[in-house]
Amino acid sequence: MNLKDAMQISAAGMRAQGQRLRVISENLANADSTSQTPGGEPYRRKIMTFKNVLDRSINADMVRVNKIMPDSKDFELKYDPSHPAANAEGYVLRPNVNSLVEISDMREAQRSYEANLSVIETSKAMLSRTIGLLRTA
């Protein structure tokens, strides 16, 4: 495997983690979004799955986003009879977003993104040093 291939693999990882961060950001932004009509559903958390795709040009598996889908976990119920979306018993459906889980996922995505960025930076430095050696030879 050459440096270009390593950089392509890392770039694919960065793209996937960037998409993951966008989904997490959307979840966090809507963590308090409720319906404005009685019986309506609030924001439903989105989750992402990844898949490996063989890139035949470099003969290596590349990570790709497989699906972005709604999380099927149940909504929370909160007693708030004055809310416009409250049901007959006074309960409001709340989004199934747990901010602690989202922040934990965000940190994991950030670390993965930074690891891939480090590979690209190291590859560029190795290439630069090699060119420098060839110039002096």
C-alpha atoms as one frame of an Amber mdcrd trajectory, in Angstrom:
protein
   0.000   0.000   0.000   1.344   3.412  -0.888   0.894   6.775   0.837  -1.843
   7.881  -1.571  -3.897   4.793  -0.715  -3.441   5.372   3.014  -4.602   8.951
   2.555  -7.685   7.824   0.582  -8.625   5.335   3.286  -8.234   7.981   5.986
 -10.228  10.504   3.939 -13.087   7.980   3.678 -13.000   7.582   7.466 -13.073
  11.356   7.926 -16.095  11.672   5.600 -17.980   8.969   7.504 -17.197  10.515
  10.901 -18.125  13.964   9.580 -21.555  12.635   8.598 -21.851  11.000  12.016
 -21.113  14.348  13.690 -23.843  16.020  11.607 -26.407  13.421  12.712 -25.346
  13.779  16.353 -25.612  17.573  16.060 -29.142  17.256  14.686 -30.089  14.958
  17.562 -28.705  17.367  20.156 -30.351  20.371  18.506 -33.728  18.635  18.682
 -33.390  17.067  22.132 -36.163  19.309  23.463 -38.370  19.424  20.356 -41.909
  18.340  21.053 -45.017  18.260  18.936 -47.273  21.293  19.020 -50.445  19.228
  18.556 -52.011  16.832  21.070 -51.036  13.250  20.296 -48.321  14.320  17.867
 -44.891  12.755  17.949 -41.790  14.701  18.955 -38.443  14.550  17.206 -37.187
  10.977  16.858 -33.465  10.395  17.354 -31.521   9.324  14.275 -28.894   6.609
  14.304 -26.280   5.694  11.733 -24.747   2.437  10.617 -21.533   1.954   8.675
 -20.438  -0.595   6.097 -17.192  -1.632   4.435 -17.004  -1.140   0.692 -14.176
  -2.635  -1.331 -12.380  -0.029  -3.406 -10.972  -2.145  -6.229  -8.589   0.580
  -7.401  -6.561   0.283  -4.186  -7.778  -3.171  -3.134  -8.818  -2.026   0.323
 -12.021  -1.772   2.325 -13.300   1.771   2.758 -15.794   2.804   5.412 -19.066
   4.286   4.169 -22.310   5.310   5.801 -24.755   2.447   5.337 -27.983   3.964
   6.669 -29.301   6.880   8.658 -32.516   5.740  10.266 -34.847   6.660  13.100
 -34.177   5.117  16.498 -37.086   2.852  17.428 -36.711   3.364  21.184 -39.781
   4.656  22.992 -40.361   8.317  23.691 -40.271   9.637  27.242 -43.439  10.820
  28.953 -43.392  14.035  30.948 -46.280  15.382  32.969 -47.053  18.887  31.692
 -50.806  19.446  31.358 -50.338  23.048  30.144 -48.276  21.995  27.094 -50.141
  22.175  23.743 -49.126  18.578  22.928 -50.321  17.132  26.250 -52.638  14.150
  25.973 -55.891  13.756  27.942 -53.943  12.662  31.056 -51.624  15.697  30.826
 -48.540  13.846  29.550 -46.333  15.065  26.722 -44.214  12.791  24.547 -40.559
  13.842  24.708 -37.846  13.001  22.160 -35.928   9.759  22.646 -32.650  11.696
  22.671 -30.296  11.252  25.620 -27.811  14.141  25.595 -25.187  12.163  27.530
 -25.242   9.383  24.930 -25.025  11.923  22.113 -22.071  13.723  23.694 -20.317
  10.393  24.260 -20.924   9.446  20.603 -19.681  12.880  19.553 -16.414  12.428
  21.417 -15.916   8.997  19.872 -16.557  10.397  16.372 -14.188  13.286  17.074
 -11.422  10.897  18.157 -11.895   8.768  15.053 -11.856  11.855  12.843  -8.660
  13.100  14.511  -7.003   9.674  14.162  -7.704   9.681  10.430  -6.460  13.250
  10.149  -3.264  12.224  11.935  -2.688   9.464   9.388  -3.028  11.983   6.558
  -0.678  14.450   8.256   1.891  11.711   8.915   1.645  10.504   5.321   2.190
  14.033   4.014   5.188  14.508   6.324   6.730  11.214   5.165   6.230  12.202
   1.532   7.729  15.625   2.155  10.775  14.116   3.877  11.233  11.643   1.034
  11.139  14.462  -1.533  13.650  16.401   0.577  16.002  13.401   0.623  15.704
  12.942  -3.130  16.562  16.607  -3.742  19.780  16.371  -1.730  20.862  13.124
  -3.377
